[in-house]
Tab-separated table of C-alpha atoms in Angstrom:
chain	number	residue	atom	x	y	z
A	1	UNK	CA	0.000	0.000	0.000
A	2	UNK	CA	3.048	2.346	0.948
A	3	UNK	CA	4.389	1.593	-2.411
A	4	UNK	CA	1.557	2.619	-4.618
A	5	UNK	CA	1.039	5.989	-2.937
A	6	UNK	CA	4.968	6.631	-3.509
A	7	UNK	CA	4.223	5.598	-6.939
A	8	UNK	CA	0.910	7.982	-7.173
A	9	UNK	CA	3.127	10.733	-5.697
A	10	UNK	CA	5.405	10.134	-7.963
A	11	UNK	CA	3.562	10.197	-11.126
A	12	UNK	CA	1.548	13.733	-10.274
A	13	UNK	CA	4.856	15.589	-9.311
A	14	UNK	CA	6.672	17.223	-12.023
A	15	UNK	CA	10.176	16.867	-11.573
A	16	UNK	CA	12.053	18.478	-14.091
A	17	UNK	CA	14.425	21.204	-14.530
A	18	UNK	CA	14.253	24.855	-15.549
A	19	UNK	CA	15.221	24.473	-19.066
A	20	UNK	CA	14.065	21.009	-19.542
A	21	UNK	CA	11.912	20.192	-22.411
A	22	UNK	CA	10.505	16.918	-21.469
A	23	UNK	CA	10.316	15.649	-24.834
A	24	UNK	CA	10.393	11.842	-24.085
A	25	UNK	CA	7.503	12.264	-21.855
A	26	UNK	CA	5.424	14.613	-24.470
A	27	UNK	CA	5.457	12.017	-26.581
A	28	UNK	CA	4.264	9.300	-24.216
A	29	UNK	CA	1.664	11.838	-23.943
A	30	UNK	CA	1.539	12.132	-27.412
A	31	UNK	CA	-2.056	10.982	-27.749
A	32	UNK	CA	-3.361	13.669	-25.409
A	33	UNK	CA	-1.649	16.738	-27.313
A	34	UNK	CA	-3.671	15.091	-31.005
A	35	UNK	CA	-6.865	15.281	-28.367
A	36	UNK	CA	-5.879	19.009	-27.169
A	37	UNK	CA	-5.052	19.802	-30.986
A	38	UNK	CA	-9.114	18.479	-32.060
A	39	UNK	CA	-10.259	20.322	-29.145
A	40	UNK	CA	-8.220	23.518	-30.042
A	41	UNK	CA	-9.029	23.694	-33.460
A	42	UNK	CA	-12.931	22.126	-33.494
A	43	UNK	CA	-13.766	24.314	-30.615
A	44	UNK	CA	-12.712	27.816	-32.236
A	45	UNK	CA	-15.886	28.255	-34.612
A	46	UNK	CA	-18.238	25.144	-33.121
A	47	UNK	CA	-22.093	25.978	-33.382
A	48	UNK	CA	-21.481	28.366	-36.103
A	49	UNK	CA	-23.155	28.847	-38.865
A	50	UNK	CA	-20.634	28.859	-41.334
A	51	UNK	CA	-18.128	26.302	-39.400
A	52	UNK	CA	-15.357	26.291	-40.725
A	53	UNK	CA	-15.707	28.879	-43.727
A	54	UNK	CA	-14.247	31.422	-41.078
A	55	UNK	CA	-10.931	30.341	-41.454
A	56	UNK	CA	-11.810	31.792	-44.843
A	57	UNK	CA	-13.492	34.618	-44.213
A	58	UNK	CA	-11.888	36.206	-41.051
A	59	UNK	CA	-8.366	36.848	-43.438
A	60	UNK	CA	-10.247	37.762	-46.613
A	61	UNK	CA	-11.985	40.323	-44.460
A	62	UNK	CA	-8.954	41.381	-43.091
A	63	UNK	CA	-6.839	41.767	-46.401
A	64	UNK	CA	-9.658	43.524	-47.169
A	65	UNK	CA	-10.055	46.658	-44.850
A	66	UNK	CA	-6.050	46.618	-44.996
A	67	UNK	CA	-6.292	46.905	-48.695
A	68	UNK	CA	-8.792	49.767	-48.422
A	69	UNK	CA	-7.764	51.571	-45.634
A	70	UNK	CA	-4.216	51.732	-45.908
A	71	UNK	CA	-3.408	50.928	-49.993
A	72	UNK	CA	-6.691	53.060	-50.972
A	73	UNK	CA	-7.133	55.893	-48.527
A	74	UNK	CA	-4.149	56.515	-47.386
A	75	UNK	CA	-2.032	55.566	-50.683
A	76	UNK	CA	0.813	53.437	-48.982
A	77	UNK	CA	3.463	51.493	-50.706
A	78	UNK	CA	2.969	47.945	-51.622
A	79	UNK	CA	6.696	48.057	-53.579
A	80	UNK	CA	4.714	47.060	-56.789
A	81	UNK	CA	2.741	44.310	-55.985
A	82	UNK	CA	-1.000	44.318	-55.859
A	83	UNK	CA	-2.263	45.576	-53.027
A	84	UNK	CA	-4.096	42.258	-51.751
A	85	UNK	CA	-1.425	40.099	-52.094
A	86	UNK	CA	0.446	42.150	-49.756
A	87	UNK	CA	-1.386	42.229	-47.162
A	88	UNK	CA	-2.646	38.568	-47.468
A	89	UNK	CA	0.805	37.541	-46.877
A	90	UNK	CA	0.985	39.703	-43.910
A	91	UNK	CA	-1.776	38.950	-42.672
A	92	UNK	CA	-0.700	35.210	-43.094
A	93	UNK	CA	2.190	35.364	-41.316
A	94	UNK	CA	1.065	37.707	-38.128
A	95	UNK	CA	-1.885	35.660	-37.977
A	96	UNK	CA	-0.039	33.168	-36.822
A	97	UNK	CA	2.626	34.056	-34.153
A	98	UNK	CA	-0.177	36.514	-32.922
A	99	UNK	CA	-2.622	33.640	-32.769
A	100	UNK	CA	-0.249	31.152	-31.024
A	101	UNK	CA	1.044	34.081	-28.429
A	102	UNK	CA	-3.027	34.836	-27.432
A	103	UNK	CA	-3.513	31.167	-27.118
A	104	UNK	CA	-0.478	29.958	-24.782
A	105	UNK	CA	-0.945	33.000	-22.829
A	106	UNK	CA	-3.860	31.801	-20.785
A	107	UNK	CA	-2.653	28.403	-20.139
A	108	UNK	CA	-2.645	28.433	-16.600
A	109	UNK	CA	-5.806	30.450	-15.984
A	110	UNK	CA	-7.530	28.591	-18.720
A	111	UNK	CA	-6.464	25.002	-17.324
A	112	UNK	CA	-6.509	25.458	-13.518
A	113	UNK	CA	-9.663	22.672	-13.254
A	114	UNK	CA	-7.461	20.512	-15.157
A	115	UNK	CA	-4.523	20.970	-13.799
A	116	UNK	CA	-5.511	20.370	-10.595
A	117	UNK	CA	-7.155	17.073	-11.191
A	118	UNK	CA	-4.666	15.077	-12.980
A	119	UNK	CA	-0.745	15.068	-13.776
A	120	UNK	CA	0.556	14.969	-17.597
A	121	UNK	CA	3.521	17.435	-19.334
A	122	UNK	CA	1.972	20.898	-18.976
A	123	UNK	CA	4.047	21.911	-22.341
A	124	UNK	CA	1.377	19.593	-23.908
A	125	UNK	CA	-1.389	22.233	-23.408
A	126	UNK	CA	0.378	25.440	-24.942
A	127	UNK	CA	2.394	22.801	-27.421
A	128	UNK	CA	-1.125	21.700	-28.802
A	129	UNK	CA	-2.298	25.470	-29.445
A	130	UNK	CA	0.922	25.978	-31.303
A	131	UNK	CA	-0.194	23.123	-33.739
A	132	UNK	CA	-3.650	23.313	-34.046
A	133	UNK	CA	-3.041	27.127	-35.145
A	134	UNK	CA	-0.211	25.978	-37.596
A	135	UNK	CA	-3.770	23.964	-39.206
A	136	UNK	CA	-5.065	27.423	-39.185
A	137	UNK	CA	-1.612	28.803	-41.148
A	138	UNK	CA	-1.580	26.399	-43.509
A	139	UNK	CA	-5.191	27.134	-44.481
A	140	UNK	CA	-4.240	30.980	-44.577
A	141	UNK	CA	-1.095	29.598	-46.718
A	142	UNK	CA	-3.243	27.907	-49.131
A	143	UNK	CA	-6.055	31.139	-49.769
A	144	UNK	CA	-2.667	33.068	-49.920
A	145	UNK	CA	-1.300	30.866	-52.884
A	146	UNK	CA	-4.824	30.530	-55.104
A	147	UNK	CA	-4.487	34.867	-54.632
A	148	UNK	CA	-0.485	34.600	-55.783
A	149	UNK	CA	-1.661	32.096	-58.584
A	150	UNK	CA	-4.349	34.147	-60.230
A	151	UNK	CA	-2.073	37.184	-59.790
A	152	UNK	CA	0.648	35.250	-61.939
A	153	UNK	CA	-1.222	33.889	-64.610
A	154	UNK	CA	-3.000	37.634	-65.225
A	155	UNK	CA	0.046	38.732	-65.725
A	156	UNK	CA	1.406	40.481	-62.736
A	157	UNK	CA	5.103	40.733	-62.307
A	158	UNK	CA	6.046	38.398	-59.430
A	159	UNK	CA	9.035	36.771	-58.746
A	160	UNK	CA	9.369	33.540	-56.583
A	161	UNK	CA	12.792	33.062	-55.574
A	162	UNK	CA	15.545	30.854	-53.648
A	163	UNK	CA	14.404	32.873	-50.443
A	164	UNK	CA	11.385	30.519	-50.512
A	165	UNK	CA	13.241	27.495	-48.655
A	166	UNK	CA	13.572	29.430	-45.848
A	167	UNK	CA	9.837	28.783	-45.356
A	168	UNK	CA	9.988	25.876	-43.041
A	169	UNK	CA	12.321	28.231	-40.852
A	170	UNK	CA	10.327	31.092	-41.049
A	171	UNK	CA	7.383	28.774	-39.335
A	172	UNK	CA	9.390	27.640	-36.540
A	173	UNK	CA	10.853	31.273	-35.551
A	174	UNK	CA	6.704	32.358	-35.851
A	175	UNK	CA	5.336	29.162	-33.508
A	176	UNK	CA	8.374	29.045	-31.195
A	177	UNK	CA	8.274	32.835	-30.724
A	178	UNK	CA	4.749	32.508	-29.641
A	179	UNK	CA	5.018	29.476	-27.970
A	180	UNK	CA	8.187	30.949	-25.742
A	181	UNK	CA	6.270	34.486	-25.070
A	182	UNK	CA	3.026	32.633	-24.464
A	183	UNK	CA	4.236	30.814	-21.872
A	184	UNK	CA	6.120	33.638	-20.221
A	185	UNK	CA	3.145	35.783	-20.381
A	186	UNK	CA	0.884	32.666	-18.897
A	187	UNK	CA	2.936	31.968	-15.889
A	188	UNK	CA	2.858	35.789	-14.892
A	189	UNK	CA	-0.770	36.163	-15.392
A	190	UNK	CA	-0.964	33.606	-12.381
A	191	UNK	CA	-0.388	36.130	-10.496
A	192	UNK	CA	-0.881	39.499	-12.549
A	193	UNK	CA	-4.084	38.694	-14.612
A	194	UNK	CA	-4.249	42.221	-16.439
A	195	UNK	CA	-1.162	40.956	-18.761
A	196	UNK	CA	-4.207	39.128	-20.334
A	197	UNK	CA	-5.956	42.103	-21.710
A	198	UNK	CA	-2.293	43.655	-21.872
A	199	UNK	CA	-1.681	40.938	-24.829
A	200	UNK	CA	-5.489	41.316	-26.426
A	201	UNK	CA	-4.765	44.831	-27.617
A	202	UNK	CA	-0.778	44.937	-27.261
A	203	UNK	CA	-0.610	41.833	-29.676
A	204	UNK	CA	-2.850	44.366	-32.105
A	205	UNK	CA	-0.861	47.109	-31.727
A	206	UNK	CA	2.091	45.727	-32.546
A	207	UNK	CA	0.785	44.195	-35.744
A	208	UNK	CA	1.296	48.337	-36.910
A	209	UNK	CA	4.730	48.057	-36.363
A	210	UNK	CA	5.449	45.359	-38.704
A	211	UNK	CA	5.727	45.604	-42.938
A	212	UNK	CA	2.331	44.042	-43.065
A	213	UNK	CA	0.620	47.194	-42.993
A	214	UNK	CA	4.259	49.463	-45.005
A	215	UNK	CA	7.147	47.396	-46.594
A	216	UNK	CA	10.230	48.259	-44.572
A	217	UNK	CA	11.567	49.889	-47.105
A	218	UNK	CA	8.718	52.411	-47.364
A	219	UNK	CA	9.328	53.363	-43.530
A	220	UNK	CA	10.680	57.072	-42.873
A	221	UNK	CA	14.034	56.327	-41.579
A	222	UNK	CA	13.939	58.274	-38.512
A	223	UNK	CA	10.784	55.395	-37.853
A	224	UNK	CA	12.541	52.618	-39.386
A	225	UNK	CA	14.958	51.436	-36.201
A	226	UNK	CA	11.011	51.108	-34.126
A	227	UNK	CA	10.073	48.910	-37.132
A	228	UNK	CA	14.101	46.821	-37.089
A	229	UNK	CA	13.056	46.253	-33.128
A	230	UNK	CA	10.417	44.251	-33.763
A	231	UNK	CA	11.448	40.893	-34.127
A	232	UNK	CA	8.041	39.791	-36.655
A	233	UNK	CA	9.829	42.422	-39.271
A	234	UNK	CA	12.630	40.161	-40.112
A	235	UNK	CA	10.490	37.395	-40.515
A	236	UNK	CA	7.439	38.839	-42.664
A	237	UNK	CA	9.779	41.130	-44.634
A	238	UNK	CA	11.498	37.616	-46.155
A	239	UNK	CA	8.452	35.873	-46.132
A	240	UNK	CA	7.137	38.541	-49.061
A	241	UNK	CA	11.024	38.895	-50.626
A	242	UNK	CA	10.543	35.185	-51.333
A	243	UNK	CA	7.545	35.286	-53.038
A	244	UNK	CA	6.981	38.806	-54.341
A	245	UNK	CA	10.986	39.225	-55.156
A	246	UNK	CA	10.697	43.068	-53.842
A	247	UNK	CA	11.266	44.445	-50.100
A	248	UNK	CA	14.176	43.753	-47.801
A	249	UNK	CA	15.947	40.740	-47.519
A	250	UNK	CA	18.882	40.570	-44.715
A	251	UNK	CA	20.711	37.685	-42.866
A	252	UNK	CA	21.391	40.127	-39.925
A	253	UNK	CA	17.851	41.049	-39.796
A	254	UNK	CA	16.464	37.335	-39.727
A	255	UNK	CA	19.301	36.314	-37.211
A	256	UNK	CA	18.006	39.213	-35.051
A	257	UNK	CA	14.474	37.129	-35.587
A	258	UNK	CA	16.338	33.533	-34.531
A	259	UNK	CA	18.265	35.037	-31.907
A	260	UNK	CA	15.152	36.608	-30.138
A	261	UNK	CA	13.052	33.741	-30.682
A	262	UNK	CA	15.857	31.581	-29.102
A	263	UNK	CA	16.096	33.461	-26.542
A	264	UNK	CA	12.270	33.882	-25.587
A	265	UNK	CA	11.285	30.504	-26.072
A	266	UNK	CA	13.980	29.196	-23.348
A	267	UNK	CA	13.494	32.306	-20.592
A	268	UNK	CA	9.408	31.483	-21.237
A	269	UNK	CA	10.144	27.715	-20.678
A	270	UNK	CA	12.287	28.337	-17.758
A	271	UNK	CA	9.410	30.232	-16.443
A	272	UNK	CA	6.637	28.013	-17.255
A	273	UNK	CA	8.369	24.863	-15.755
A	274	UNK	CA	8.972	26.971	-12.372
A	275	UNK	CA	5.463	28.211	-12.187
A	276	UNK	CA	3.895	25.084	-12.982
A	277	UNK	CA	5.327	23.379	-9.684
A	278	UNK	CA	3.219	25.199	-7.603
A	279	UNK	CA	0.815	27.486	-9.661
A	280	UNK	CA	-2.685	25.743	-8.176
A	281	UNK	CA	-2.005	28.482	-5.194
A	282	UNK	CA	-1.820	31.264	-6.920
A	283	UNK	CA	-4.503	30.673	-9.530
């Protein structure tokens, strides 16, 4: 009897280390994170209407407004290419890190029932938002390429290039930025919940200080080292150089985009696995 309650002890304690990502035991678990990734992405537009058509809609609307506000009214540079294409691939990209930041940052708060109840990886939870809003990308991706198609075959001067391959990395730096803030920002809101509604509207505003509203290159220069800051610019400023062939395209600029999300992903996982030992008294 003494032995299965050191065992049950055992099994609901988390006992790893600051920086440790657990990835042997995530994919014991790996069963679990498919069931959090159905329930992520099922969940989002469930009893709607239109289902899944909004994965549609919400970017087309969007591009949209972007493409009328800011490429009609206000006249801004699109360095040549057609207005919706632009901002469809901004809107592409941002969508996702911004989407994957929003969702790990409640993780905690969100979970606490949970949590409480039963012992798995915690990663899994914030690790299944990351993927079941790469589902969402890759959707976004594929509205983006029937846009860049009909663009090409009426004619409009586009060029694809070798910057392309960086694609896959491009993805990573966007989920594991999220994924590493996310989980920062979801152990302090155990504590501090207004960082929630601090990432609602900050997440938005920052989205203004990226090229998918201006290409970089359009930026005043006394504005452009606010823009250089931000680590999304390096990453959706090559995402449109590889397929549009026009903006700015710099290996500093993207290492600047590695580095940081290096960097946030391992402080926000050092933070997440220190919170999560004893976050039930806080929530």
């Amino acid at each position: 009897m003494d032995t299965n309650k050191e065992i049950y002890a055992h099994s609901i304690t988390p006992q790893n280390s600051l920086f440790d990502l657990r990835l042997a035991e995530i994919w014991r678990y790996r069963d679990l994170l498919m069931l959090f990734v159905r329930r992520d992405f099922v969940a989002k537009y469930k009893q709607t209407i239109l289902g899944p058509v909004w994965f549609f809609i919400q970017p087309i609307f969007q591009t949209t407004v972007l493409a009328i506000v800011f490429g009609g009214m206000a006249g801004l540079s699109t360095d040549g290419v057609p207005p919706l294409l632009f901002y469809l691939a901004g809107v592409t990209a941002w969508n996702y890190f911004s989407n994957c930041l929003r969702a790990t940052s409640n993780t905690f708060t969100a979970n606490a029932g949970l949590f409480g109840k039963v012992y798995f990886p915690r990663a899994v939870t914030p690790l299944s938002a990351v993927i079941s809003n790469l589902i969402q990308f890759g959707i976004g991706l594929f509205l983006f390429l029937l846009l860049y198609a009909f663009f090409v075959i009426t004619g409009s001067t586009l060029r694809a290039n070798s910057a392309l391959l960086l694609l896959p990395l491009l993805i990573l730096i966007m989920g594991f930025m999220g994924l590493g803030l996310g989980m920062l920002v979801s152990a302090m809101t155990t504590r501090y919940r207004d960082l929630q509604y601090l990432v609602e509207f900050g997440v938005q505003l920052l989205m203004y200080a990226t090229p998918v509203i201006i290409p970089l290159s359009a930026v005043p220069a006394k504005y452009q080292s606010i823009m250089l800051a931000n680590p999304m610019t390096g990453v959706i400023e090559t995402f449109k150089y590889g397929f549009f062939g026009t903006g700015t395209f710099s290996w500093p600029l993207l290492g600047y985009s590695t580095g940081f999300t290096l960097i946030a992903f391992f402080v926000g996982l050092a933070v997440f696995n220190k919170t999560e030992k004893n976050f039930m008294d806080t929530v």
